[in-house]
Structure formats: C-alpha cells, structure tokens
mmCIF file of the C-alpha atoms, coordinates in Angstrom:
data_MODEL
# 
_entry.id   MODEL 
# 
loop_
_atom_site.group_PDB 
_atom_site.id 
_atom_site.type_symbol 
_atom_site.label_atom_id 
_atom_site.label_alt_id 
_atom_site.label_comp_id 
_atom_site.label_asym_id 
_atom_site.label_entity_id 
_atom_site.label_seq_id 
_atom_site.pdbx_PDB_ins_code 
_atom_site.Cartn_x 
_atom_site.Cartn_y 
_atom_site.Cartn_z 
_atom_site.occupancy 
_atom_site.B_iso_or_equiv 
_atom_site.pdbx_formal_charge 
_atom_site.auth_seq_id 
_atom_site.auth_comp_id 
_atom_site.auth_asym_id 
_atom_site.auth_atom_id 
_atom_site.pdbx_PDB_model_num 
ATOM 1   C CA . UNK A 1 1   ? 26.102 2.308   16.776 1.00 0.00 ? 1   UNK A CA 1 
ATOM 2   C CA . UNK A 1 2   ? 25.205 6.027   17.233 1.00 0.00 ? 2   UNK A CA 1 
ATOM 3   C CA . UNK A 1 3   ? 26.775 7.951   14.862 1.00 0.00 ? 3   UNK A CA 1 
ATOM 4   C CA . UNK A 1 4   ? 30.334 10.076  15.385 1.00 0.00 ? 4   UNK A CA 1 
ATOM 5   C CA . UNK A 1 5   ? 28.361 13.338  14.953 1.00 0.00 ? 5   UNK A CA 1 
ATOM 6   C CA . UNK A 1 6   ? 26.075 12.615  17.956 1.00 0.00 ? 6   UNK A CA 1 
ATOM 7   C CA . UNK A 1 7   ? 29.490 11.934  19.694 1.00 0.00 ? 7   UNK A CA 1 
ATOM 8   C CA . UNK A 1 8   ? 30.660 15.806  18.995 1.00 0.00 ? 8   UNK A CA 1 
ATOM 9   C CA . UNK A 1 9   ? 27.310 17.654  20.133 1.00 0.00 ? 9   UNK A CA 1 
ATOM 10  C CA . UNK A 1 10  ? 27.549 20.858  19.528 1.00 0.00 ? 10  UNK A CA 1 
ATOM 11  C CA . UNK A 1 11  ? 30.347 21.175  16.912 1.00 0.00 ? 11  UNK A CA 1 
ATOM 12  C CA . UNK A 1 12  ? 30.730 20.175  12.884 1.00 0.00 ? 12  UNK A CA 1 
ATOM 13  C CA . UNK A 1 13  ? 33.297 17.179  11.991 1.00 0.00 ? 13  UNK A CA 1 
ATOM 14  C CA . UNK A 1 14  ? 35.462 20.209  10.703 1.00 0.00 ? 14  UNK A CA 1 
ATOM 15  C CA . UNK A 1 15  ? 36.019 22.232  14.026 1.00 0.00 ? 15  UNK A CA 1 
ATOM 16  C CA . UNK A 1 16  ? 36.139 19.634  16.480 1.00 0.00 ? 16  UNK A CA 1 
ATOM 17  C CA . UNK A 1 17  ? 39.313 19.790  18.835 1.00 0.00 ? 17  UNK A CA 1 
ATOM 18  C CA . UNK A 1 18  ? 41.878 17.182  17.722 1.00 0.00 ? 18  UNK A CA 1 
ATOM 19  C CA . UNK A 1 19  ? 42.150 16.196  21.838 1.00 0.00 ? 19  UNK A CA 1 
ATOM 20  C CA . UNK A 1 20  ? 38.636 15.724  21.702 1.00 0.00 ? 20  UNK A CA 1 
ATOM 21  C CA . UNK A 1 21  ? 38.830 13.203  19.291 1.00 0.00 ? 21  UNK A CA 1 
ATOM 22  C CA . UNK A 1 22  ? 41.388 11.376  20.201 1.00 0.00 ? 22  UNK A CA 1 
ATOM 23  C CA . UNK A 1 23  ? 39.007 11.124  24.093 1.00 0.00 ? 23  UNK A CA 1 
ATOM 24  C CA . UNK A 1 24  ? 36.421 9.797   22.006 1.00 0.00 ? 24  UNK A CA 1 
ATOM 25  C CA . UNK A 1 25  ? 38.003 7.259   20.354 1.00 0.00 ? 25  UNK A CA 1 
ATOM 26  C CA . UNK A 1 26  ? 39.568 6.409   23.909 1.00 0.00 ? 26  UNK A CA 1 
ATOM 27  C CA . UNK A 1 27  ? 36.107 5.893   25.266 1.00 0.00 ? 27  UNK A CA 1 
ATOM 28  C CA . UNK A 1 28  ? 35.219 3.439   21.845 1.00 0.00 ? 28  UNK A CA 1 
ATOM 29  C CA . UNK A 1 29  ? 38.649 1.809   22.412 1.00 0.00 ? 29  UNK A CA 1 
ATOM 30  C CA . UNK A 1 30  ? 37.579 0.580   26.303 1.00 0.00 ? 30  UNK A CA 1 
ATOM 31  C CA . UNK A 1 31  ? 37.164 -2.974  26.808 1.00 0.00 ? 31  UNK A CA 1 
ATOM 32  C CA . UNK A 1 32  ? 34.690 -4.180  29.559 1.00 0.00 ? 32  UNK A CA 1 
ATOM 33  C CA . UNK A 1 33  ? 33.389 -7.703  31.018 1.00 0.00 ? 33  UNK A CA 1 
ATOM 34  C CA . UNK A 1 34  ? 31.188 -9.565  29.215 1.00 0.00 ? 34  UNK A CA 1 
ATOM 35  C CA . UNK A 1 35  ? 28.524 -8.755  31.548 1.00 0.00 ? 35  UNK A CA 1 
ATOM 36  C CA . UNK A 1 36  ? 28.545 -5.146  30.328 1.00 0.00 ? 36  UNK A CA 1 
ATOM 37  C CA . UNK A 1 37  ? 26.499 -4.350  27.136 1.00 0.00 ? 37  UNK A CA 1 
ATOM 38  C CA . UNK A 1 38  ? 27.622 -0.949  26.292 1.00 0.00 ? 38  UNK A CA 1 
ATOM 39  C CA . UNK A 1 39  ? 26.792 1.499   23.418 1.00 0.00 ? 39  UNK A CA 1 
ATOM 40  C CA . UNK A 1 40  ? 26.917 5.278   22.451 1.00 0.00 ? 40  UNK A CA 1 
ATOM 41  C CA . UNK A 1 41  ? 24.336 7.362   23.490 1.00 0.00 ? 41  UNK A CA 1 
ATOM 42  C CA . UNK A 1 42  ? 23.099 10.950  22.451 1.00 0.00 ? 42  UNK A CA 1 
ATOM 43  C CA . UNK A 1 43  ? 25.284 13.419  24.976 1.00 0.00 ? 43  UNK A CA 1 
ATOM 44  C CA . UNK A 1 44  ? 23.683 16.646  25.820 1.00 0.00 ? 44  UNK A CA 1 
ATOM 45  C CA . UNK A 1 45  ? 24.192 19.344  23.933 1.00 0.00 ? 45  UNK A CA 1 
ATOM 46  C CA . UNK A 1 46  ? 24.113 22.642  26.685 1.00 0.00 ? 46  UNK A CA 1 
ATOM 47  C CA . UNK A 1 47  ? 26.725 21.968  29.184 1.00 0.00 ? 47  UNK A CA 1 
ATOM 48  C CA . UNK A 1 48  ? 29.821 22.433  27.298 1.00 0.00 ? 48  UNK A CA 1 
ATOM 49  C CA . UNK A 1 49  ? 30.641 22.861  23.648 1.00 0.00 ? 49  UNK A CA 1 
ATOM 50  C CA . UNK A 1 50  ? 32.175 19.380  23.425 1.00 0.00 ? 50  UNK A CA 1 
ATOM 51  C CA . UNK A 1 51  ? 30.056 16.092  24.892 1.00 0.00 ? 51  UNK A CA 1 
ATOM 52  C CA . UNK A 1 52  ? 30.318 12.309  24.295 1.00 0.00 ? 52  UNK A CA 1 
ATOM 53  C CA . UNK A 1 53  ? 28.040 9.589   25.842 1.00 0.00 ? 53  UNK A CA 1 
ATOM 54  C CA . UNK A 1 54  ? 28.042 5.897   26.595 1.00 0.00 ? 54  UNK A CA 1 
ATOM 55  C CA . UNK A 1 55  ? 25.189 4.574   28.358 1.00 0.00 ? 55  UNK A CA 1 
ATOM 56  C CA . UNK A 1 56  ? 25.601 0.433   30.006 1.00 0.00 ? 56  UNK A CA 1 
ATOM 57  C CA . UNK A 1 57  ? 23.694 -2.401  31.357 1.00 0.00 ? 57  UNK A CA 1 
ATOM 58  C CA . UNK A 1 58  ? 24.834 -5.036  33.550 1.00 0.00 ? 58  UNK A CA 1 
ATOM 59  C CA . UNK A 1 59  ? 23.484 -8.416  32.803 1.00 0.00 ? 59  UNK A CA 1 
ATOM 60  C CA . UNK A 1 60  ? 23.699 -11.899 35.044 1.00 0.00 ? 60  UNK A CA 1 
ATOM 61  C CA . UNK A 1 61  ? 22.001 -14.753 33.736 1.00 0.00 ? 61  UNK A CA 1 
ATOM 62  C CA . UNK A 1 62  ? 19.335 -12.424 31.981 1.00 0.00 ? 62  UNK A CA 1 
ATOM 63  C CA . UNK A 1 63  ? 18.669 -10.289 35.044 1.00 0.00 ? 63  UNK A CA 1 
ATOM 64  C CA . UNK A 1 64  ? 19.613 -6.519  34.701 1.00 0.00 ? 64  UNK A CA 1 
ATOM 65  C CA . UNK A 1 65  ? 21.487 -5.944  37.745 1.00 0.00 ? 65  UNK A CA 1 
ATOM 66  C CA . UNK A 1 66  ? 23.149 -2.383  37.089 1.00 0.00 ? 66  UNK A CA 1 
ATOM 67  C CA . UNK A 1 67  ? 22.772 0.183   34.575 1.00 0.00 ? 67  UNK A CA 1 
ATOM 68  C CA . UNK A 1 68  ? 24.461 4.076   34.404 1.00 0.00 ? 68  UNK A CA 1 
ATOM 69  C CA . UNK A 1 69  ? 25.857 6.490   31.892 1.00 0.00 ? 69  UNK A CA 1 
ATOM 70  C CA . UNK A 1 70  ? 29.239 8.064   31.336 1.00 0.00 ? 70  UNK A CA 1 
ATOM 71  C CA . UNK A 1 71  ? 29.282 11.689  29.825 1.00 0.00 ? 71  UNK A CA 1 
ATOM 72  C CA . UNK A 1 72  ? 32.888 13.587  28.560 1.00 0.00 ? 72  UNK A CA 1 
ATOM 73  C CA . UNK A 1 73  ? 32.361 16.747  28.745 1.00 0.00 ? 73  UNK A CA 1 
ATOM 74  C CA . UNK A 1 74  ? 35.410 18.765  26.657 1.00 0.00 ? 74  UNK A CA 1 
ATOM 75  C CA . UNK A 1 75  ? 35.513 23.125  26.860 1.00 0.00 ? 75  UNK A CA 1 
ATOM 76  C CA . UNK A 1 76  ? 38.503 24.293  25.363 1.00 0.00 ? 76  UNK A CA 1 
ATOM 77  C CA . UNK A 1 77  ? 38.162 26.753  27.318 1.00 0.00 ? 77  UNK A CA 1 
ATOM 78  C CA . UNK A 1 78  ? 38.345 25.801  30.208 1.00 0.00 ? 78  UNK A CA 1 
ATOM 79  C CA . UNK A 1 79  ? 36.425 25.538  33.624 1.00 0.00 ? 79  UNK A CA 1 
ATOM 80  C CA . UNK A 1 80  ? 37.950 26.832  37.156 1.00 0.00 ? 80  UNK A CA 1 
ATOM 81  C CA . UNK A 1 81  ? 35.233 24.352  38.762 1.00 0.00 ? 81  UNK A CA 1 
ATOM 82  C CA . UNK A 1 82  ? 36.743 21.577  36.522 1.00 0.00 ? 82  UNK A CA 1 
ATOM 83  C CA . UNK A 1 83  ? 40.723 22.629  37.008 1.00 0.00 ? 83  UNK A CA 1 
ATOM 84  C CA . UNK A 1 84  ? 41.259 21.240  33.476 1.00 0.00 ? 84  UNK A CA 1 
ATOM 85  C CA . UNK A 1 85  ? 39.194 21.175  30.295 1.00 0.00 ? 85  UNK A CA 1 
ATOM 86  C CA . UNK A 1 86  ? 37.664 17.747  30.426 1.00 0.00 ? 86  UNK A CA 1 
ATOM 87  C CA . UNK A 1 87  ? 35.092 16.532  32.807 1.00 0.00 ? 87  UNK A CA 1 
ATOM 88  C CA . UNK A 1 88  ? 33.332 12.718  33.207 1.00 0.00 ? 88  UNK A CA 1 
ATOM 89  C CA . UNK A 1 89  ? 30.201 13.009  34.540 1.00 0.00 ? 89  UNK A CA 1 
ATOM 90  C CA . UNK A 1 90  ? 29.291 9.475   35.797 1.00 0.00 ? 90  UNK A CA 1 
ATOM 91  C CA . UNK A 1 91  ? 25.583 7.621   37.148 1.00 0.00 ? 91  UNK A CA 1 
ATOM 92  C CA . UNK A 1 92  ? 25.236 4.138   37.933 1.00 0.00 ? 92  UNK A CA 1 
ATOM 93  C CA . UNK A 1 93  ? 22.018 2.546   39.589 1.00 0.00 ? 93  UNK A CA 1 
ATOM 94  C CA . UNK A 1 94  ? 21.927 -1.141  40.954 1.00 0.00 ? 94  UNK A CA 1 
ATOM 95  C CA . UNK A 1 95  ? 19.408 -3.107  42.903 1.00 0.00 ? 95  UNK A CA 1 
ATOM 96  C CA . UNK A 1 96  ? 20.750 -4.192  46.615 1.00 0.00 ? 96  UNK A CA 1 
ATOM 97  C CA . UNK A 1 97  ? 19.341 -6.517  48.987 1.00 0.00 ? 97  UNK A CA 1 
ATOM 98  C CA . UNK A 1 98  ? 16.857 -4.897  51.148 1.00 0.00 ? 98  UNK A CA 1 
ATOM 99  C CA . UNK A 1 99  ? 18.408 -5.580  54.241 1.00 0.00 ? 99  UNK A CA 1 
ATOM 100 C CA . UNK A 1 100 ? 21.356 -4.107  52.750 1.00 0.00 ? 100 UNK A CA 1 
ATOM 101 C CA . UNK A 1 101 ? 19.672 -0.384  52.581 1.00 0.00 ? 101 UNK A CA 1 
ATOM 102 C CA . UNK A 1 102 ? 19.785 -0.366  56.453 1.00 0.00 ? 102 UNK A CA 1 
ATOM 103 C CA . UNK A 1 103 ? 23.660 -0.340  56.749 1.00 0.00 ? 103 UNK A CA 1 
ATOM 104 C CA . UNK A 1 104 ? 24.831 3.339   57.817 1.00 0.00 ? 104 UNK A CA 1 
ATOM 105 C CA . UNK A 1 105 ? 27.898 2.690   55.849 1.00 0.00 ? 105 UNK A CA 1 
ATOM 106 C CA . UNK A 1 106 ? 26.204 1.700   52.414 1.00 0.00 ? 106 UNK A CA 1 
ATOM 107 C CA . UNK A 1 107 ? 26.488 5.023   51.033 1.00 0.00 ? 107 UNK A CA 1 
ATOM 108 C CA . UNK A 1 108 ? 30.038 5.695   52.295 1.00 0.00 ? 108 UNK A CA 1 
ATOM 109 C CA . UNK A 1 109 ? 30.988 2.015   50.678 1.00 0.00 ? 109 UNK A CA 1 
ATOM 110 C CA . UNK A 1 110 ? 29.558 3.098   47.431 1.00 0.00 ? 110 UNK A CA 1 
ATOM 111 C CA . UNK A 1 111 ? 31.360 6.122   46.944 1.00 0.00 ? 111 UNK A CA 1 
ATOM 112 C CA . UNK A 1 112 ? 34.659 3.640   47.933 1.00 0.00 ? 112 UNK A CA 1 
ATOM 113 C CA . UNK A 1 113 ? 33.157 1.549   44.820 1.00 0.00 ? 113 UNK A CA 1 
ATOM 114 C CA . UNK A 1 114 ? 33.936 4.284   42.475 1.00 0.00 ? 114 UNK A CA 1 
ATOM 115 C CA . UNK A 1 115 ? 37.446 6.046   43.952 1.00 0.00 ? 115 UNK A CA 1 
ATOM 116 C CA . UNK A 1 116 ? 39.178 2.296   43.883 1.00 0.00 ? 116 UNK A CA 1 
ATOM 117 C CA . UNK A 1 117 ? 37.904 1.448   41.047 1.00 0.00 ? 117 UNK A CA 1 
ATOM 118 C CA . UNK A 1 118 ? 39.597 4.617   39.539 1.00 0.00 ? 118 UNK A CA 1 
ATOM 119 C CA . UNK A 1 119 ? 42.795 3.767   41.735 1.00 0.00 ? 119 UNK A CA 1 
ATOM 120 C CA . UNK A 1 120 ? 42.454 0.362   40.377 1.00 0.00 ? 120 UNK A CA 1 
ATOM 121 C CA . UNK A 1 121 ? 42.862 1.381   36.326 1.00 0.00 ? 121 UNK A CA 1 
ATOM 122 C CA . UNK A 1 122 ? 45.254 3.840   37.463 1.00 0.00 ? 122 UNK A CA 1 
ATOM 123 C CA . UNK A 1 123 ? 42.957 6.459   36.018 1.00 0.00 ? 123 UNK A CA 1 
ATOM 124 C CA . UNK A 1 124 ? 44.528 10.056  37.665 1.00 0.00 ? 124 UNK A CA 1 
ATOM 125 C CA . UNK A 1 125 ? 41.898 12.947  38.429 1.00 0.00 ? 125 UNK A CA 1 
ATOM 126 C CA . UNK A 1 126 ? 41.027 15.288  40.234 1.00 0.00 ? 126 UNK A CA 1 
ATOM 127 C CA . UNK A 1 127 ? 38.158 17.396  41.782 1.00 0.00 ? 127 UNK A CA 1 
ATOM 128 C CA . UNK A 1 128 ? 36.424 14.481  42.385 1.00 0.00 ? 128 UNK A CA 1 
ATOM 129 C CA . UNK A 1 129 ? 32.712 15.159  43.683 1.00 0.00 ? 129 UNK A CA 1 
ATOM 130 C CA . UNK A 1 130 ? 28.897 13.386  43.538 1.00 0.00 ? 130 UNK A CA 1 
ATOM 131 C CA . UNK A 1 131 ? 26.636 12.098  45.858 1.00 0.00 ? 131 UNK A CA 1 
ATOM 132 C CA . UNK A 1 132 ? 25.365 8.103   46.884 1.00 0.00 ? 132 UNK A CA 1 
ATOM 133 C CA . UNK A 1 133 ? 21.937 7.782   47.484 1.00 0.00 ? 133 UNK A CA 1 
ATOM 134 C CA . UNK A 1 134 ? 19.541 5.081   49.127 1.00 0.00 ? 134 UNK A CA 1 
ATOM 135 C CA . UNK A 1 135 ? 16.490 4.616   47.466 1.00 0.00 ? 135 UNK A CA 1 
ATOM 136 C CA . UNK A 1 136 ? 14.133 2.801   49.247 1.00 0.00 ? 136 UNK A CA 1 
ATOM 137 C CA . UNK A 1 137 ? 10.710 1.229   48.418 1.00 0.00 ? 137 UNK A CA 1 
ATOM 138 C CA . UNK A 1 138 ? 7.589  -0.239  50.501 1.00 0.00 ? 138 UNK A CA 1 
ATOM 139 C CA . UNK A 1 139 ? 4.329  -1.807  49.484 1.00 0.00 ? 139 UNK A CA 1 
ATOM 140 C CA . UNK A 1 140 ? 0.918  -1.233  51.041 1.00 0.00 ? 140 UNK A CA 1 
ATOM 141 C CA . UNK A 1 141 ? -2.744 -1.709  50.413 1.00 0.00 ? 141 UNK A CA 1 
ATOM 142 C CA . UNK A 1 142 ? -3.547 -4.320  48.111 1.00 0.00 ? 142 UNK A CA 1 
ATOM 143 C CA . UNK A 1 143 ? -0.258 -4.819  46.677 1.00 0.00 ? 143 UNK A CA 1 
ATOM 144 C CA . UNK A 1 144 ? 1.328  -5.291  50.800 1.00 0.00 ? 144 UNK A CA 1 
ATOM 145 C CA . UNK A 1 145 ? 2.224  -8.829  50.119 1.00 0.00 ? 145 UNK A CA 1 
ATOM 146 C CA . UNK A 1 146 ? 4.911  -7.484  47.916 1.00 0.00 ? 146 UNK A CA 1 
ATOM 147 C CA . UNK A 1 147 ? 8.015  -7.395  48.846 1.00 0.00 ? 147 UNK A CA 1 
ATOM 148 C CA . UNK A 1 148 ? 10.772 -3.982  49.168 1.00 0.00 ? 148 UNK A CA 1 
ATOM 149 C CA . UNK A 1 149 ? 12.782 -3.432  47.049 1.00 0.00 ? 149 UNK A CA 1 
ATOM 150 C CA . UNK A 1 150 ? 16.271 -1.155  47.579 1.00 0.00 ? 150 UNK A CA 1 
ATOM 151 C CA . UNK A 1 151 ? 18.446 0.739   45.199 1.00 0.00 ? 151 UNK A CA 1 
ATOM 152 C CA . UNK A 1 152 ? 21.891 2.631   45.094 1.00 0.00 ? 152 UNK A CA 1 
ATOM 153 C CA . UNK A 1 153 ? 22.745 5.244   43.111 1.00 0.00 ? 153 UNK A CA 1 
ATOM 154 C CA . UNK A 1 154 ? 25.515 6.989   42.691 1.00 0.00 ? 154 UNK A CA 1 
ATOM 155 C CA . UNK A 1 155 ? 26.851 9.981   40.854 1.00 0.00 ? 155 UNK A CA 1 
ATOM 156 C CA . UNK A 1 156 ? 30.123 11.613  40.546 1.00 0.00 ? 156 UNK A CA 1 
ATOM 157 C CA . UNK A 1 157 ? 31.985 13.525  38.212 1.00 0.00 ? 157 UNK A CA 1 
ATOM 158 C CA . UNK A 1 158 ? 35.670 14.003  37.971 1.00 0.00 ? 158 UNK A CA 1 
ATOM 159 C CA . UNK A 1 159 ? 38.607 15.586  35.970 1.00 0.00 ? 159 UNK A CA 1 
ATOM 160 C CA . UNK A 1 160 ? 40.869 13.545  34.222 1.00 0.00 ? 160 UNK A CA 1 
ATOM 161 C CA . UNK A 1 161 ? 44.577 14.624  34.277 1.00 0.00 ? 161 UNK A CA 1 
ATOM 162 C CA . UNK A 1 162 ? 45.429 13.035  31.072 1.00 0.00 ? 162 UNK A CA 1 
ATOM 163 C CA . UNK A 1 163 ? 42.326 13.302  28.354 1.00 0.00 ? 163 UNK A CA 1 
ATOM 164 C CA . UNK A 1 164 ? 44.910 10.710  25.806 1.00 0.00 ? 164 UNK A CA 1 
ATOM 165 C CA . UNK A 1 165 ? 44.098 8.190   28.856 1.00 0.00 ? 165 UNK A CA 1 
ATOM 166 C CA . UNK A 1 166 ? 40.477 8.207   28.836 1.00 0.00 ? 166 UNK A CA 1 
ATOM 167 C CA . UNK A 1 167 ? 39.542 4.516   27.935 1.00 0.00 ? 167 UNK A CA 1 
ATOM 168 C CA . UNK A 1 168 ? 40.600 4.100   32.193 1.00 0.00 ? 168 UNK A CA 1 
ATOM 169 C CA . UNK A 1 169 ? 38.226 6.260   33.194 1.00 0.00 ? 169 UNK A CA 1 
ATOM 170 C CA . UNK A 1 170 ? 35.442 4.768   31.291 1.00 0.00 ? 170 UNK A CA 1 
ATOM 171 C CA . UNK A 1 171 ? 37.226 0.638   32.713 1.00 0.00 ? 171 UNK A CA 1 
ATOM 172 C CA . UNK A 1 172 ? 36.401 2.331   36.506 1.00 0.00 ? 172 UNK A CA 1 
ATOM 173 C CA . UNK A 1 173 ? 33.381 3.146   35.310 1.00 0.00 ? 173 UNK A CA 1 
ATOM 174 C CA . UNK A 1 174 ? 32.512 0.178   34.516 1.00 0.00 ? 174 UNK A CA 1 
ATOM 175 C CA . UNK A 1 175 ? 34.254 -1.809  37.116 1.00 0.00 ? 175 UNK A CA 1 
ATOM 176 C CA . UNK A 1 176 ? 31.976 0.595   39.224 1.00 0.00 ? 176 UNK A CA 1 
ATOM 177 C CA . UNK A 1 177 ? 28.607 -0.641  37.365 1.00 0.00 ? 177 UNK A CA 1 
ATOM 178 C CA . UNK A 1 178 ? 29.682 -4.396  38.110 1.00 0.00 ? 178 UNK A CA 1 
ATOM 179 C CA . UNK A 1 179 ? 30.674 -3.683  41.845 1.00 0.00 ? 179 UNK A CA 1 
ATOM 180 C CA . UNK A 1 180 ? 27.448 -2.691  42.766 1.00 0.00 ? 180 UNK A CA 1 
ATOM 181 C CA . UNK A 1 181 ? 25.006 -5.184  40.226 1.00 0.00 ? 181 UNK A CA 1 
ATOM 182 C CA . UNK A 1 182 ? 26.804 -7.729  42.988 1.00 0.00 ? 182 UNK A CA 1 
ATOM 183 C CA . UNK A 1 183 ? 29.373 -8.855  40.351 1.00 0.00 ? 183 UNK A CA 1 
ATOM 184 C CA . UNK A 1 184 ? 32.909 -10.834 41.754 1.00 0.00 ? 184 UNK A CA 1 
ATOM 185 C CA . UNK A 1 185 ? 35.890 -8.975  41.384 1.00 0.00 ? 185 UNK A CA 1 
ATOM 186 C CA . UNK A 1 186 ? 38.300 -10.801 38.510 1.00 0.00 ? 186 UNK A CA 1 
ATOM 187 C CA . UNK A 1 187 ? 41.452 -12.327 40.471 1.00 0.00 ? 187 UNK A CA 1 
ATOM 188 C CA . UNK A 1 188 ? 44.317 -10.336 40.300 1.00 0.00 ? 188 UNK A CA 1 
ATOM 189 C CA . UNK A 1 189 ? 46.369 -11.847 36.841 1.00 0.00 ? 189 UNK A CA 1 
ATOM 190 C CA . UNK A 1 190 ? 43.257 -13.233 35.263 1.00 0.00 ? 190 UNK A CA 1 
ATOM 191 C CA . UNK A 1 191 ? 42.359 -11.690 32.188 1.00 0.00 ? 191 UNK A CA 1 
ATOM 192 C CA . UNK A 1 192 ? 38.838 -10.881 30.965 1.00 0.00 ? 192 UNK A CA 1 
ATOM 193 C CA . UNK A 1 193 ? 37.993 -11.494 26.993 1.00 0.00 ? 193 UNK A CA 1 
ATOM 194 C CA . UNK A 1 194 ? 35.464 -8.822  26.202 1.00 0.00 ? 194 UNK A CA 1 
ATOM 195 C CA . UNK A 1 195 ? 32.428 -10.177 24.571 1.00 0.00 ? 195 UNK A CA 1 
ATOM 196 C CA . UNK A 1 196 ? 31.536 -8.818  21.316 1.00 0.00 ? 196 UNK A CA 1 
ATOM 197 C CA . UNK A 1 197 ? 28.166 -7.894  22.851 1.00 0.00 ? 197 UNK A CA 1 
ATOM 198 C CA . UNK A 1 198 ? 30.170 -5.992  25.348 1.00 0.00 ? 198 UNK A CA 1 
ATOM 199 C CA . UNK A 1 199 ? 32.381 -4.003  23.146 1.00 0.00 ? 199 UNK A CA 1 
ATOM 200 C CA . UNK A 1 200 ? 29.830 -2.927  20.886 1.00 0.00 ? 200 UNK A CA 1 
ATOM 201 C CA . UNK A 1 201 ? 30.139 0.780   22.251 1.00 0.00 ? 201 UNK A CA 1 
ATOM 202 C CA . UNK A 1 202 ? 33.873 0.537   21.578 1.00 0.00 ? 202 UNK A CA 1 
ATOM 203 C CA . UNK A 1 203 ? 33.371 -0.436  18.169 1.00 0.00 ? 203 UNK A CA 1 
ATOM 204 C CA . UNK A 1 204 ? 35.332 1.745   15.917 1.00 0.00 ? 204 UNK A CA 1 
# 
C-alpha cells in the first residue's frame, strides 16, 4: 500500500487538517465489488495543498474491462469554483462494443452512469461538471483485417457536501467503473462481500 504521506501531498503528518484525515481514511474505509482491485496512488501535488489518490481496475474473468482514478482534492481555504473546500476529481475508461460508439445518446448515458450512481450511495454534491467522450479506433493497411475497437471515457469532478461522508463518493465511483466495464447491477437487497483483493486500497 502507498504510504499515508503520499496520501497528504503537499503537507507534513504534523499540519495536516484533522477533516482531511478523517476524508482519507473515508476513502481507505470504502468497500467495492470483488471485481474492483483498488489501491492508493501518488496524488498530485500542485492543485491544492491537500490531495489523496486511488487509482482501480475492473476485472471479469481476467479481462480488464474498466479502469479510472479518484483524486480528493482538500484547500482549507477554500475555492468559489468548488463552493466548498473539498473537490473529487474522477476518470474512468472502459471498452464498449463498437457498434455501441454509434449511438447519439452514448455520451449522454454515460454521464447518467455517474449522477445515479452518486444518487444511488446517497452521496450529496454539488457543482457537478466533466465531459464523456467517444474514442474511436480503425485499422488500415496491413493491419485492415483487424477489427475497431471503441472506448468511453468519462470525467467529472464534484463537491461533496459532507467531507465525514466520503467513502460514498468513492462506492459511486466505483459503481461508475463497473457500469461501464459492462458489469450487472447487484439486485436491490443483495449484499456484496468485498474481496480482499478488492479492498486492498481501503486497507487501514
């Protein structure tokens, strides 16, 4: 696991915000499907004086099917372009069906991916923003017999309204991840045992 002090770039143990903290050890404390290997990940250091990172892959039977980042930004400070003094800065990439990247309304479907998801862990924000994109791919020449290939991506960042409930926003995240790697929703009142493998970014 990455070490705490790569959790709090940009700060010594001593100084770090006690609401800070307790955010990170929200974001170690979420549980996610087994599918999801997630671990802590070096957060960058020039964006605000507080930053914490997962980073998460999305596994079916061996096949990487999703992978994206989550980033907590903290400035005590705060930010008018924020309205708060927390920010998650979100990515998440998946492969689609080729066929798939022709629907008009794939992009406005994955941005629907991450708001219910949010709705769905009952993780409040606000200022939501971030942008779906459709990347496409074709092969020609000698390598035409090979077929396209199609990926979504999506980006967003949001405020939360309550910092001590972070481990939700990291769930929607990723619920998000596992939405678009293709993955079945879990029926409503059947609960999901973590696996180890999975939690190992929530490891305390």
């Amino acid at each position: 696991m990455v070490a705490r002090q790569e959790m709090n770039q940009g700060s010594g143990a001593a100084g770090t915000p006690p609401e800070f903290t307790a955010a990170v050890a929200g974001l170690r404390a979420a549980s996610f499907r087994p599918e999801v290997f997630c671990e802590e990940m070096p957060a960058p250091q020039r964006i605000a004086p507080y930053a914490a990172a997962l980073s998460a892959d999305v596994t079916v039977d061996d096949e990487e099917v999703a992978t994206g980042r989550l980033v907590l930004l903290h400035d005590p400070a705060g930010n008018d372009a924020w309205e708060g003094t927390f920010r998650c800065v979100a990515y998440c990439r998946a492969e689609i069906d080729h066929d798939l990247a022709t629907d008009p309304l794939l992009t406005d479907v994955g941005w629907t991916w991450l708001t219910d998801a949010l709705e769905a862990h009952g993780a409040a924000h606000v200022a939501v923003s971030g942008t779906v994109t459709k990347v496409v791919s074709e092969s020609y020449g000698s390598m035409a017999d090979e077929p396209g290939s199609a990926q979504l991506e999506i980006r967003a960042s949001w405020t939360p309204v309550d910092p001590a409930d972070i481990a939700t926003h990291a769930e929607a995240w990723g619920e998000l991840l596992c939405t678009a790697g293709g993955l079945e929703p879990v029926p409503d009142g059947i609960a999901v045992m973590p696996s180890r493998r999975g939690q190992r970014g929530g490891a305390g």
